[in-house]
Amino acid sequence: MADLISIDSKPELTYAIGHRGFGRTRRQDTVRDIPTENTIESVVKAFQAGVRVVEVDVVITADGDAFVDHDDYLLGGTFTCLNKLSTKELETIMPESSTLKNLLDAVRPYAKRKDEDIHPSGLVIVEIIAPTPLCDPLDESEGLLVEAVFAAVRDSKMVEQVKITAFSPSVLQLAGSVAPEIDRIISLNALQLLSVEEASETLGVEVVPIDKDIGLGLQWVAVYPQYRNVGYNSIAQFLETAVALGSTTLEIGKRVLFQMEAVSPGAGAALVAQLQSVCFFVNVWTAETVEEWPMIASMGVNGIYTDFIEEGVALQGK
């Protein structure tokens, strides 16, 4: 992201990132005029409201298309895996949803080149959702998903406007080999900093260590059937992983910083400043209320994911 913001990673303004487009909303909210998340309508509405950056989530279909949705299985009790359904079938089941290619084609008019504005604008952060044990029990479809994402990005001619994010270092490692020219962002949540025993106690379910080696000395875990990811023994190990993967932007869950602040006031802001001093950009997710925005912004972060888009736009830089 360093090519689209100031070369100095300390923010001139804290910008809003439209979470899943116009905010996390599983179904259209006609009362508040909020479209369904992760749809063309949601992303376009966010850009029209003044958001400079949006984020969407991507999984893979049975016919190998990158499809915009947060989960790789259907919710509502059926748990049908999206990789067992064709794109045509999914568009019938979820008529508001689309392929990543179609979404990027629709938002191309909002893209700005870096010489038009020193701040990011018209950017789409694509979160590649690592396949779950439910839908990929042998853990063998990550490569197909990554290739499908970059095929869509290139076909839509949005290479300069797309950033890739993932919690999975494996996904990002594959992304770096397939499309090294596209920026990669690594994400962290508070659970990833817990031991296996602590995570099991927090979640109330068994967290199982698994044997997965991508050459970075990381411990991988699974919560069957819906979660497979990596744990870190410290924030330092997370940063070492980011450097190894070539990530220049970090996305940190707000609870990581809030917990640091609760233990030692100012510790979260100090971490953000330290990261920026070594040329990382720092985004935080997610401001779910208007009151959370100033709490997060006070730490000096670059970007804030938000579910309250119009309010987030108004608070940018404050």
PDB file of C-alpha atoms in Angstrom:
ATOM      1  CA  MET A   1       0.000   0.000   0.000  1.00  0.00           C
ATOM      2  CA  ALA A   2       3.029   2.261   0.264  1.00  0.00           C
ATOM      3  CA  ASP A   3       2.697   3.208  -3.404  1.00  0.00           C
ATOM      4  CA  LEU A   4      -0.782   4.666  -2.902  1.00  0.00           C
ATOM      5  CA  ILE A   5      -0.390   6.573   0.352  1.00  0.00           C
ATOM      6  CA  SER A   6       2.346   8.870   1.563  1.00  0.00           C
ATOM      7  CA  ILE A   7       5.720   7.170   1.776  1.00  0.00           C
ATOM      8  CA  ASP A   8       5.575   7.980   5.485  1.00  0.00           C
ATOM      9  CA  SER A   9       3.374   5.351   7.115  1.00  0.00           C
ATOM     10  CA  LYS A  10       2.167   7.713   9.839  1.00  0.00           C
ATOM     11  CA  PRO A  11      -1.305   8.766   8.699  1.00  0.00           C
ATOM     12  CA  GLU A  12      -2.232  12.289   7.650  1.00  0.00           C
ATOM     13  CA  LEU A  13      -5.765  11.072   8.188  1.00  0.00           C
ATOM     14  CA  THR A  14      -7.337   7.878   9.416  1.00  0.00           C
ATOM     15  CA  TYR A  15      -9.465   6.569   6.576  1.00  0.00           C
ATOM     16  CA  ALA A  16     -12.589   4.444   6.744  1.00  0.00           C
ATOM     17  CA  ILE A  17     -12.647   0.979   5.198  1.00  0.00           C
ATOM     18  CA  GLY A  18     -16.088  -0.245   4.234  1.00  0.00           C
ATOM     19  CA  HIS A  19     -16.386  -3.624   5.959  1.00  0.00           C
ATOM     20  CA  ARG A  20     -17.854  -6.105   3.474  1.00  0.00           C
ATOM     21  CA  GLY A  21     -18.856  -3.109   1.377  1.00  0.00           C
ATOM     22  CA  PHE A  22     -21.436  -1.022   3.220  1.00  0.00           C
ATOM     23  CA  GLY A  23     -21.038  -2.912   6.485  1.00  0.00           C
ATOM     24  CA  ARG A  24     -21.746  -6.356   7.871  1.00  0.00           C
ATOM     25  CA  THR A  25     -25.361  -7.121   7.037  1.00  0.00           C
ATOM     26  CA  ARG A  26     -26.286 -10.705   6.203  1.00  0.00           C
ATOM     27  CA  ARG A  27     -29.601  -9.636   4.724  1.00  0.00           C
ATOM     28  CA  GLN A  28     -30.727  -6.394   3.167  1.00  0.00           C
ATOM     29  CA  ASP A  29     -32.013  -3.905   5.750  1.00  0.00           C
ATOM     30  CA  THR A  30     -34.708  -2.008   3.899  1.00  0.00           C
ATOM     31  CA  VAL A  31     -35.585   0.099   6.949  1.00  0.00           C
ATOM     32  CA  ARG A  32     -32.081   1.568   7.193  1.00  0.00           C
ATOM     33  CA  ASP A  33     -31.451   1.275   3.428  1.00  0.00           C
ATOM     34  CA  ILE A  34     -28.446  -0.998   3.896  1.00  0.00           C
ATOM     35  CA  PRO A  35     -27.805  -3.586   1.167  1.00  0.00           C
ATOM     36  CA  THR A  36     -26.685  -7.146   1.770  1.00  0.00           C
ATOM     37  CA  GLU A  37     -22.987  -7.390   2.576  1.00  0.00           C
ATOM     38  CA  ASN A  38     -20.414  -8.512  -0.001  1.00  0.00           C
ATOM     39  CA  THR A  39     -22.528  -7.514  -2.985  1.00  0.00           C
ATOM     40  CA  ILE A  40     -22.029  -5.117  -5.876  1.00  0.00           C
ATOM     41  CA  GLU A  41     -24.775  -2.899  -4.475  1.00  0.00           C
ATOM     42  CA  SER A  42     -23.079  -2.802  -1.081  1.00  0.00           C
ATOM     43  CA  VAL A  43     -19.653  -1.879  -2.462  1.00  0.00           C
ATOM     44  CA  VAL A  44     -20.978   0.746  -4.884  1.00  0.00           C
ATOM     45  CA  LYS A  45     -23.071   2.331  -2.131  1.00  0.00           C
ATOM     46  CA  ALA A  46     -19.986   2.534   0.103  1.00  0.00           C
ATOM     47  CA  PHE A  47     -17.933   4.299  -2.576  1.00  0.00           C
ATOM     48  CA  GLN A  48     -20.824   6.647  -3.336  1.00  0.00           C
ATOM     49  CA  ALA A  49     -21.007   7.500   0.373  1.00  0.00           C
ATOM     50  CA  GLY A  50     -17.377   8.647   0.260  1.00  0.00           C
ATOM     51  CA  VAL A  51     -15.440   5.612   1.443  1.00  0.00           C
ATOM     52  CA  ARG A  52     -11.979   5.412  -0.115  1.00  0.00           C
ATOM     53  CA  VAL A  53     -11.411   1.705   0.563  1.00  0.00           C
ATOM     54  CA  VAL A  54     -13.772  -1.277   0.747  1.00  0.00           C
ATOM     55  CA  GLU A  55     -13.218  -4.875   1.757  1.00  0.00           C
ATOM     56  CA  VAL A  56     -14.922  -7.987   0.435  1.00  0.00           C
ATOM     57  CA  ASP A  57     -14.508 -11.702   1.155  1.00  0.00           C
ATOM     58  CA  VAL A  58     -13.910 -14.385  -1.441  1.00  0.00           C
ATOM     59  CA  VAL A  59     -14.331 -18.163  -1.644  1.00  0.00           C
ATOM     60  CA  ILE A  60     -14.309 -20.618  -4.578  1.00  0.00           C
ATOM     61  CA  THR A  61     -17.108 -22.335  -6.512  1.00  0.00           C
ATOM     62  CA  ALA A  62     -17.260 -25.838  -7.957  1.00  0.00           C
ATOM     63  CA  ASP A  63     -16.330 -24.499 -11.386  1.00  0.00           C
ATOM     64  CA  GLY A  64     -13.329 -22.586 -10.090  1.00  0.00           C
ATOM     65  CA  ASP A  65     -14.668 -19.028  -9.911  1.00  0.00           C
ATOM     66  CA  ALA A  66     -13.756 -16.615  -7.129  1.00  0.00           C
ATOM     67  CA  PHE A  67     -17.137 -15.853  -5.548  1.00  0.00           C
ATOM     68  CA  VAL A  68     -17.828 -13.012  -3.134  1.00  0.00           C
ATOM     69  CA  ASP A  69     -19.070 -14.360   0.204  1.00  0.00           C
ATOM     70  CA  HIS A  70     -17.762 -14.506   3.753  1.00  0.00           C
ATOM     71  CA  ASP A  71     -18.196 -18.250   4.312  1.00  0.00           C
ATOM     72  CA  ASP A  72     -17.336 -21.227   2.137  1.00  0.00           C
ATOM     73  CA  TYR A  73     -20.553 -22.956   3.152  1.00  0.00           C
ATOM     74  CA  LEU A  74     -24.200 -21.915   3.155  1.00  0.00           C
ATOM     75  CA  LEU A  75     -25.556 -20.722   6.471  1.00  0.00           C
ATOM     76  CA  GLY A  76     -29.005 -21.583   7.777  1.00  0.00           C
ATOM     77  CA  GLY A  77     -28.411 -25.139   8.912  1.00  0.00           C
ATOM     78  CA  THR A  78     -27.588 -26.867   5.628  1.00  0.00           C
ATOM     79  CA  PHE A  79     -23.806 -26.267   5.694  1.00  0.00           C
ATOM     80  CA  THR A  80     -23.634 -26.985   1.971  1.00  0.00           C
ATOM     81  CA  CYS A  81     -20.133 -26.165   0.760  1.00  0.00           C
ATOM     82  CA  LEU A  82     -19.901 -23.507  -1.914  1.00  0.00           C
ATOM     83  CA  ASN A  83     -17.144 -25.454  -3.635  1.00  0.00           C
ATOM     84  CA  LYS A  84     -19.763 -28.124  -4.364  1.00  0.00           C
ATOM     85  CA  LEU A  85     -22.020 -25.642  -6.182  1.00  0.00           C
ATOM     86  CA  SER A  86     -21.515 -24.021  -9.567  1.00  0.00           C
ATOM     87  CA  THR A  87     -21.459 -20.264  -9.989  1.00  0.00           C
ATOM     88  CA  LYS A  88     -24.817 -20.471 -11.759  1.00  0.00           C
ATOM     89  CA  GLU A  89     -26.326 -22.412  -8.864  1.00  0.00           C
ATOM     90  CA  LEU A  90     -24.981 -19.908  -6.336  1.00  0.00           C
ATOM     91  CA  GLU A  91     -26.314 -16.944  -8.300  1.00  0.00           C
ATOM     92  CA  THR A  92     -29.725 -18.644  -8.212  1.00  0.00           C
ATOM     93  CA  ILE A  93     -29.527 -19.286  -4.462  1.00  0.00           C
ATOM     94  CA  MET A  94     -28.028 -15.859  -3.708  1.00  0.00           C
ATOM     95  CA  PRO A  95     -29.184 -13.586  -6.545  1.00  0.00           C
ATOM     96  CA  GLU A  96     -27.636 -10.460  -4.978  1.00  0.00           C
ATOM     97  CA  SER A  97     -24.181 -12.042  -4.884  1.00  0.00           C
ATOM     98  CA  SER A  98     -21.661 -12.235  -7.701  1.00  0.00           C
ATOM     99  CA  THR A  99     -18.282 -13.405  -8.820  1.00  0.00           C
ATOM    100  CA  LEU A 100     -15.281 -11.292  -7.879  1.00  0.00           C
ATOM    101  CA  LYS A 101     -14.755 -10.478 -11.561  1.00  0.00           C
ATOM    102  CA  ASN A 102     -18.238  -8.999 -11.921  1.00  0.00           C
ATOM    103  CA  LEU A 103     -17.868  -6.997  -8.709  1.00  0.00           C
ATOM    104  CA  LEU A 104     -14.520  -5.530  -9.743  1.00  0.00           C
ATOM    105  CA  ASP A 105     -15.891  -4.637 -13.172  1.00  0.00           C
ATOM    106  CA  ALA A 106     -18.731  -2.761 -11.472  1.00  0.00           C
ATOM    107  CA  VAL A 107     -16.497  -0.708  -9.172  1.00  0.00           C
ATOM    108  CA  ARG A 108     -13.781   0.168 -11.690  1.00  0.00           C
ATOM    109  CA  PRO A 109     -15.265   3.670 -12.253  1.00  0.00           C
ATOM    110  CA  TYR A 110     -14.430   4.541  -8.624  1.00  0.00           C
ATOM    111  CA  ALA A 111     -10.732   3.754  -9.002  1.00  0.00           C
ATOM    112  CA  LYS A 112      -8.186   6.561  -8.839  1.00  0.00           C
ATOM    113  CA  ARG A 113      -4.563   6.334  -9.845  1.00  0.00           C
ATOM    114  CA  LYS A 114      -1.924   7.190  -7.283  1.00  0.00           C
ATOM    115  CA  ASP A 115      -0.987  10.466  -9.008  1.00  0.00           C
ATOM    116  CA  GLU A 116      -4.527  11.785  -8.583  1.00  0.00           C
ATOM    117  CA  ASP A 117      -4.579  11.706  -4.797  1.00  0.00           C
ATOM    118  CA  ILE A 118      -1.963  11.027  -2.145  1.00  0.00           C
ATOM    119  CA  HIS A 119      -4.506   9.092  -0.110  1.00  0.00           C
ATOM    120  CA  PRO A 120      -5.888   5.670  -1.016  1.00  0.00           C
ATOM    121  CA  SER A 121      -9.032   5.868  -3.091  1.00  0.00           C
ATOM    122  CA  GLY A 122     -11.114   3.366  -4.980  1.00  0.00           C
ATOM    123  CA  LEU A 123      -9.210   0.475  -3.454  1.00  0.00           C
ATOM    124  CA  VAL A 124     -10.701  -2.985  -2.938  1.00  0.00           C
ATOM    125  CA  ILE A 125      -9.200  -5.167  -0.230  1.00  0.00           C
ATOM    126  CA  VAL A 126      -9.994  -8.772  -1.094  1.00  0.00           C
ATOM    127  CA  GLU A 127      -9.934 -11.130   1.872  1.00  0.00           C
ATOM    128  CA  ILE A 128      -9.199 -14.644   0.714  1.00  0.00           C
ATOM    129  CA  ILE A 129     -11.088 -16.886   3.111  1.00  0.00           C
ATOM    130  CA  ALA A 130      -9.015 -19.956   3.876  1.00  0.00           C
ATOM    131  CA  PRO A 131     -11.052 -23.097   3.137  1.00  0.00           C
ATOM    132  CA  THR A 132     -12.579 -24.719   6.213  1.00  0.00           C
ATOM    133  CA  PRO A 133     -11.991 -28.330   7.284  1.00  0.00           C
ATOM    134  CA  LEU A 134     -15.666 -28.890   6.502  1.00  0.00           C
ATOM    135  CA  CYS A 135     -15.315 -27.990   2.831  1.00  0.00           C
ATOM    136  CA  ASP A 136     -11.671 -28.903   2.299  1.00  0.00           C
ATOM    137  CA  PRO A 137     -10.873 -31.748   4.711  1.00  0.00           C
ATOM    138  CA  LEU A 138      -7.595 -32.580   2.965  1.00  0.00           C
ATOM    139  CA  ASP A 139      -6.488 -28.925   2.876  1.00  0.00           C
ATOM    140  CA  GLU A 140      -5.754 -28.979  -0.836  1.00  0.00           C
ATOM    141  CA  SER A 141      -7.798 -26.183  -2.445  1.00  0.00           C
ATOM    142  CA  GLU A 142      -5.946 -23.048  -1.302  1.00  0.00           C
ATOM    143  CA  GLY A 143      -3.931 -22.897  -4.519  1.00  0.00           C
ATOM    144  CA  LEU A 144      -7.018 -23.095  -6.721  1.00  0.00           C
ATOM    145  CA  LEU A 145      -8.686 -20.328  -4.732  1.00  0.00           C
ATOM    146  CA  VAL A 146      -5.662 -18.025  -4.921  1.00  0.00           C
ATOM    147  CA  GLU A 147      -5.322 -18.570  -8.672  1.00  0.00           C
ATOM    148  CA  ALA A 148      -9.040 -17.884  -9.169  1.00  0.00           C
ATOM    149  CA  VAL A 149      -8.780 -14.602  -7.266  1.00  0.00           C
ATOM    150  CA  PHE A 150      -5.869 -13.314  -9.316  1.00  0.00           C
ATOM    151  CA  ALA A 151      -7.470 -14.421 -12.567  1.00  0.00           C
ATOM    152  CA  ALA A 152     -10.461 -12.235 -11.675  1.00  0.00           C
ATOM    153  CA  VAL A 153      -8.263  -9.295 -10.666  1.00  0.00           C
ATOM    154  CA  ARG A 154      -6.265  -9.418 -13.893  1.00  0.00           C
ATOM    155  CA  ASP A 155      -9.279  -9.979 -16.126  1.00  0.00           C
ATOM    156  CA  SER A 156     -10.973  -6.936 -14.599  1.00  0.00           C
ATOM    157  CA  LYS A 157      -7.811  -4.826 -15.083  1.00  0.00           C
ATOM    158  CA  MET A 158      -7.829  -3.847 -11.393  1.00  0.00           C
ATOM    159  CA  VAL A 159      -4.325  -4.977 -10.457  1.00  0.00           C
ATOM    160  CA  GLU A 160      -3.331  -1.510  -9.213  1.00  0.00           C
ATOM    161  CA  GLN A 161      -6.487  -1.108  -7.141  1.00  0.00           C
ATOM    162  CA  VAL A 162      -6.661  -4.463  -5.364  1.00  0.00           C
ATOM    163  CA  LYS A 163      -4.922  -5.518  -2.160  1.00  0.00           C
ATOM    164  CA  ILE A 164      -5.045  -9.080  -0.848  1.00  0.00           C
ATOM    165  CA  THR A 165      -5.575  -9.854   2.813  1.00  0.00           C
ATOM    166  CA  ALA A 166      -5.769 -13.127   4.729  1.00  0.00           C
ATOM    167  CA  PHE A 167      -5.336 -14.524   8.211  1.00  0.00           C
ATOM    168  CA  SER A 168      -3.612 -17.558   6.719  1.00  0.00           C
ATOM    169  CA  PRO A 169       0.135 -17.185   6.029  1.00  0.00           C
ATOM    170  CA  SER A 170      -0.199 -20.142   3.669  1.00  0.00           C
ATOM    171  CA  VAL A 171      -2.675 -18.231   1.501  1.00  0.00           C
ATOM    172  CA  LEU A 172      -0.417 -15.174   1.463  1.00  0.00           C
ATOM    173  CA  GLN A 173       2.631 -17.256   0.613  1.00  0.00           C
ATOM    174  CA  LEU A 174       0.781 -18.676  -2.377  1.00  0.00           C
ATOM    175  CA  ALA A 175      -0.404 -15.181  -3.329  1.00  0.00           C
ATOM    176  CA  GLY A 176       3.179 -13.929  -3.336  1.00  0.00           C
ATOM    177  CA  SER A 177       4.230 -16.665  -5.723  1.00  0.00           C
ATOM    178  CA  VAL A 178       1.260 -16.267  -8.083  1.00  0.00           C
ATOM    179  CA  ALA A 179       1.062 -12.447  -8.166  1.00  0.00           C
ATOM    180  CA  PRO A 180       4.056 -10.802  -6.456  1.00  0.00           C
ATOM    181  CA  GLU A 181       3.088  -7.441  -7.934  1.00  0.00           C
ATOM    182  CA  ILE A 182      -0.107  -7.248  -5.844  1.00  0.00           C
ATOM    183  CA  ASP A 183       0.212  -6.046  -2.252  1.00  0.00           C
ATOM    184  CA  ARG A 184      -0.415  -8.589   0.490  1.00  0.00           C
ATOM    185  CA  ILE A 185      -1.840  -7.749   3.923  1.00  0.00           C
ATOM    186  CA  ILE A 186      -1.621 -10.110   6.882  1.00  0.00           C
ATOM    187  CA  SER A 187      -4.372 -10.126   9.516  1.00  0.00           C
ATOM    188  CA  LEU A 188      -4.291 -10.959  13.213  1.00  0.00           C
ATOM    189  CA  ASN A 189      -7.015 -11.650  15.740  1.00  0.00           C
ATOM    190  CA  ALA A 190      -6.734 -12.006  19.501  1.00  0.00           C
ATOM    191  CA  LEU A 191      -7.384 -15.762  19.425  1.00  0.00           C
ATOM    192  CA  GLN A 192      -4.228 -16.300  17.383  1.00  0.00           C
ATOM    193  CA  LEU A 193      -2.131 -15.059  20.300  1.00  0.00           C
ATOM    194  CA  LEU A 194      -3.554 -17.655  22.700  1.00  0.00           C
ATOM    195  CA  SER A 195      -2.091 -21.073  23.404  1.00  0.00           C
ATOM    196  CA  VAL A 196      -4.019 -24.119  22.226  1.00  0.00           C
ATOM    197  CA  GLU A 197      -5.312 -24.651  25.769  1.00  0.00           C
ATOM    198  CA  GLU A 198      -6.312 -21.000  26.198  1.00  0.00           C
ATOM    199  CA  ALA A 199      -8.077 -20.948  22.816  1.00  0.00           C
ATOM    200  CA  SER A 200     -10.007 -24.132  23.680  1.00  0.00           C
ATOM    201  CA  GLU A 201     -11.135 -22.613  26.980  1.00  0.00           C
ATOM    202  CA  THR A 202     -12.112 -19.308  25.363  1.00  0.00           C
ATOM    203  CA  LEU A 203     -14.084 -20.925  22.533  1.00  0.00           C
ATOM    204  CA  GLY A 204     -15.557 -23.717  24.621  1.00  0.00           C
ATOM    205  CA  VAL A 205     -14.628 -26.267  21.957  1.00  0.00           C
ATOM    206  CA  GLU A 206     -11.593 -28.389  21.272  1.00  0.00           C
ATOM    207  CA  VAL A 207      -8.789 -26.661  19.370  1.00  0.00           C
ATOM    208  CA  VAL A 208      -6.618 -29.281  17.711  1.00  0.00           C
ATOM    209  CA  PRO A 209      -2.986 -28.774  16.657  1.00  0.00           C
ATOM    210  CA  ILE A 210      -2.460 -29.919  13.062  1.00  0.00           C
ATOM    211  CA  ASP A 211       0.595 -30.803  11.034  1.00  0.00           C
ATOM    212  CA  LYS A 212       1.049 -28.110   8.404  1.00  0.00           C
ATOM    213  CA  ASP A 213       4.458 -26.766   7.471  1.00  0.00           C
ATOM    214  CA  ILE A 214       5.054 -23.846   5.109  1.00  0.00           C
ATOM    215  CA  GLY A 215       8.614 -23.288   6.262  1.00  0.00           C
ATOM    216  CA  LEU A 216       7.989 -20.509   8.787  1.00  0.00           C
ATOM    217  CA  GLY A 217       8.017 -22.532  11.999  1.00  0.00           C
ATOM    218  CA  LEU A 218       4.377 -21.802  12.849  1.00  0.00           C
ATOM    219  CA  GLN A 219       1.860 -23.864  14.836  1.00  0.00           C
ATOM    220  CA  TRP A 220      -1.349 -24.542  12.916  1.00  0.00           C
ATOM    221  CA  VAL A 221      -4.621 -25.457  14.570  1.00  0.00           C
ATOM    222  CA  ALA A 222      -8.119 -26.519  13.583  1.00  0.00           C
ATOM    223  CA  VAL A 223     -11.537 -26.203  15.143  1.00  0.00           C
ATOM    224  CA  TYR A 224     -13.550 -28.838  13.348  1.00  0.00           C
ATOM    225  CA  PRO A 225     -15.350 -28.431  11.123  1.00  0.00           C
ATOM    226  CA  GLN A 226     -15.254 -24.667  10.600  1.00  0.00           C
ATOM    227  CA  TYR A 227     -11.783 -23.227  11.252  1.00  0.00           C
ATOM    228  CA  ARG A 228      -8.183 -23.841  10.240  1.00  0.00           C
ATOM    229  CA  ASN A 229      -5.510 -21.251  10.927  1.00  0.00           C
ATOM    230  CA  VAL A 230      -2.183 -20.461  12.522  1.00  0.00           C
ATOM    231  CA  GLY A 231      -1.323 -19.368  16.056  1.00  0.00           C
ATOM    232  CA  TYR A 232       1.521 -17.082  17.116  1.00  0.00           C
ATOM    233  CA  ASN A 233       3.499 -17.299  20.328  1.00  0.00           C
ATOM    234  CA  SER A 234       3.895 -13.502  20.342  1.00  0.00           C
ATOM    235  CA  ILE A 235       3.281 -10.358  18.329  1.00  0.00           C
ATOM    236  CA  ALA A 236       6.977 -10.519  17.473  1.00  0.00           C
ATOM    237  CA  GLN A 237       6.433 -13.850  15.706  1.00  0.00           C
ATOM    238  CA  PHE A 238       3.473 -12.352  13.849  1.00  0.00           C
ATOM    239  CA  LEU A 239       5.709  -9.494  12.643  1.00  0.00           C
ATOM    240  CA  GLU A 240       8.462 -11.899  11.609  1.00  0.00           C
ATOM    241  CA  THR A 241       5.864 -13.759   9.548  1.00  0.00           C
ATOM    242  CA  ALA A 242       4.668 -10.521   7.952  1.00  0.00           C
ATOM    243  CA  VAL A 243       8.221  -9.643   6.932  1.00  0.00           C
ATOM    244  CA  ALA A 244       8.839 -13.136   5.542  1.00  0.00           C
ATOM    245  CA  LEU A 245       5.672 -12.871   3.448  1.00  0.00           C
ATOM    246  CA  GLY A 246       6.473  -9.385   2.146  1.00  0.00           C
ATOM    247  CA  SER A 247       3.479  -7.710   3.803  1.00  0.00           C
ATOM    248  CA  THR A 248       3.752  -3.937   4.221  1.00  0.00           C
ATOM    249  CA  THR A 249       0.313  -3.555   5.826  1.00  0.00           C
ATOM    250  CA  LEU A 250      -0.907  -5.233   9.005  1.00  0.00           C
ATOM    251  CA  GLU A 251      -4.550  -5.659   9.967  1.00  0.00           C
ATOM    252  CA  ILE A 252      -5.048  -6.089  13.685  1.00  0.00           C
ATOM    253  CA  GLY A 253      -8.252  -6.959  15.501  1.00  0.00           C
ATOM    254  CA  LYS A 254      -9.338  -4.172  17.835  1.00  0.00           C
ATOM    255  CA  ARG A 255      -9.422  -6.561  20.789  1.00  0.00           C
ATOM    256  CA  VAL A 256      -5.663  -7.078  20.521  1.00  0.00           C
ATOM    257  CA  LEU A 257      -5.110  -3.348  21.029  1.00  0.00           C
ATOM    258  CA  PHE A 258      -7.922  -2.910  23.553  1.00  0.00           C
ATOM    259  CA  GLN A 259      -6.495  -5.720  25.692  1.00  0.00           C
ATOM    260  CA  MET A 260      -3.050  -4.107  25.585  1.00  0.00           C
ATOM    261  CA  GLU A 261      -4.541  -0.760  26.613  1.00  0.00           C
ATOM    262  CA  ALA A 262      -6.449  -2.390  29.492  1.00  0.00           C
ATOM    263  CA  VAL A 263      -3.252  -3.883  30.885  1.00  0.00           C
ATOM    264  CA  SER A 264      -1.101  -0.817  30.292  1.00  0.00           C
ATOM    265  CA  PRO A 265      -2.709   2.445  29.081  1.00  0.00           C
ATOM    266  CA  GLY A 266      -0.915   3.695  25.991  1.00  0.00           C
ATOM    267  CA  ALA A 267       0.510   0.280  25.079  1.00  0.00           C
ATOM    268  CA  GLY A 268      -1.737  -0.145  22.028  1.00  0.00           C
ATOM    269  CA  ALA A 269      -0.860   3.278  20.656  1.00  0.00           C
ATOM    270  CA  ALA A 270       2.826   2.608  21.342  1.00  0.00           C
ATOM    271  CA  LEU A 271       2.667  -0.627  19.356  1.00  0.00           C
ATOM    272  CA  VAL A 272       1.015   1.131  16.414  1.00  0.00           C
ATOM    273  CA  ALA A 273       3.676   3.862  16.461  1.00  0.00           C
ATOM    274  CA  GLN A 274       6.445   1.285  16.647  1.00  0.00           C
ATOM    275  CA  LEU A 275       5.039  -0.601  13.655  1.00  0.00           C
ATOM    276  CA  GLN A 276       4.698   2.578  11.623  1.00  0.00           C
ATOM    277  CA  SER A 277       8.258   3.588  12.500  1.00  0.00           C
ATOM    278  CA  VAL A 278       9.508   0.505  10.654  1.00  0.00           C
ATOM    279  CA  CYS A 279       7.301   1.264   7.630  1.00  0.00           C
ATOM    280  CA  PHE A 280       4.245  -0.869   8.317  1.00  0.00           C
ATOM    281  CA  PHE A 281       0.782   0.528   7.674  1.00  0.00           C
ATOM    282  CA  VAL A 282      -1.714  -0.482  10.360  1.00  0.00           C
ATOM    283  CA  ASN A 283      -5.420  -1.066   9.782  1.00  0.00           C
ATOM    284  CA  VAL A 284      -7.744  -2.119  12.591  1.00  0.00           C
ATOM    285  CA  TRP A 285     -11.019  -4.028  12.434  1.00  0.00           C
ATOM    286  CA  THR A 286     -13.845  -3.403  13.134  1.00  0.00           C
ATOM    287  CA  ALA A 287     -15.508  -0.262  14.538  1.00  0.00           C
ATOM    288  CA  GLU A 288     -18.967  -1.675  15.163  1.00  0.00           C
ATOM    289  CA  THR A 289     -20.283   1.457  16.884  1.00  0.00           C
ATOM    290  CA  VAL A 290     -19.678   5.154  16.372  1.00  0.00           C
ATOM    291  CA  GLU A 291     -18.204   5.301  19.879  1.00  0.00           C
ATOM    292  CA  GLU A 292     -15.469   2.811  18.980  1.00  0.00           C
ATOM    293  CA  TRP A 293     -14.083   4.977  16.166  1.00  0.00           C
ATOM    294  CA  PRO A 294     -12.358   7.616  18.369  1.00  0.00           C
ATOM    295  CA  MET A 295     -11.034   4.885  20.667  1.00  0.00           C
ATOM    296  CA  ILE A 296      -9.312   3.209  17.729  1.00  0.00           C
ATOM    297  CA  ALA A 297      -8.339   6.411  15.901  1.00  0.00           C
ATOM    298  CA  SER A 298      -6.658   7.783  19.031  1.00  0.00           C
ATOM    299  CA  MET A 299      -4.022   5.073  18.640  1.00  0.00           C
ATOM    300  CA  GLY A 300      -2.859   6.649  15.373  1.00  0.00           C
ATOM    301  CA  VAL A 301      -3.843   3.827  13.024  1.00  0.00           C
ATOM    302  CA  ASN A 302      -3.963   4.274   9.258  1.00  0.00           C
ATOM    303  CA  GLY A 303      -7.317   2.713   8.460  1.00  0.00           C
ATOM    304  CA  ILE A 304     -10.372   1.567  10.393  1.00  0.00           C
ATOM    305  CA  TYR A 305     -12.796  -1.064   9.183  1.00  0.00           C
ATOM    306  CA  THR A 306     -16.304   0.084   9.985  1.00  0.00           C
ATOM    307  CA  ASP A 307     -19.885  -1.167   9.778  1.00  0.00           C
ATOM    308  CA  PHE A 308     -21.218   2.402  10.037  1.00  0.00           C
ATOM    309  CA  ILE A 309     -20.185   3.754   6.673  1.00  0.00           C
ATOM    310  CA  GLU A 310     -21.658   7.250   6.560  1.00  0.00           C
ATOM    311  CA  GLU A 311     -20.519   7.966  10.108  1.00  0.00           C
ATOM    312  CA  GLY A 312     -17.076   6.538   9.325  1.00  0.00           C
ATOM    313  CA  VAL A 313     -16.738   8.820   6.308  1.00  0.00           C
ATOM    314  CA  ALA A 314     -17.662  11.819   8.455  1.00  0.00           C
ATOM    315  CA  LEU A 315     -15.085  10.824  11.079  1.00  0.00           C
ATOM    316  CA  GLN A 316     -12.191  10.312   8.664  1.00  0.00           C
ATOM    317  CA  GLY A 317      -9.213  12.363   9.789  1.00  0.00           C
ATOM    318  CA  LYS A 318     -10.710  13.105  13.212  1.00  0.00           C
TER     319      LYS A 318
END
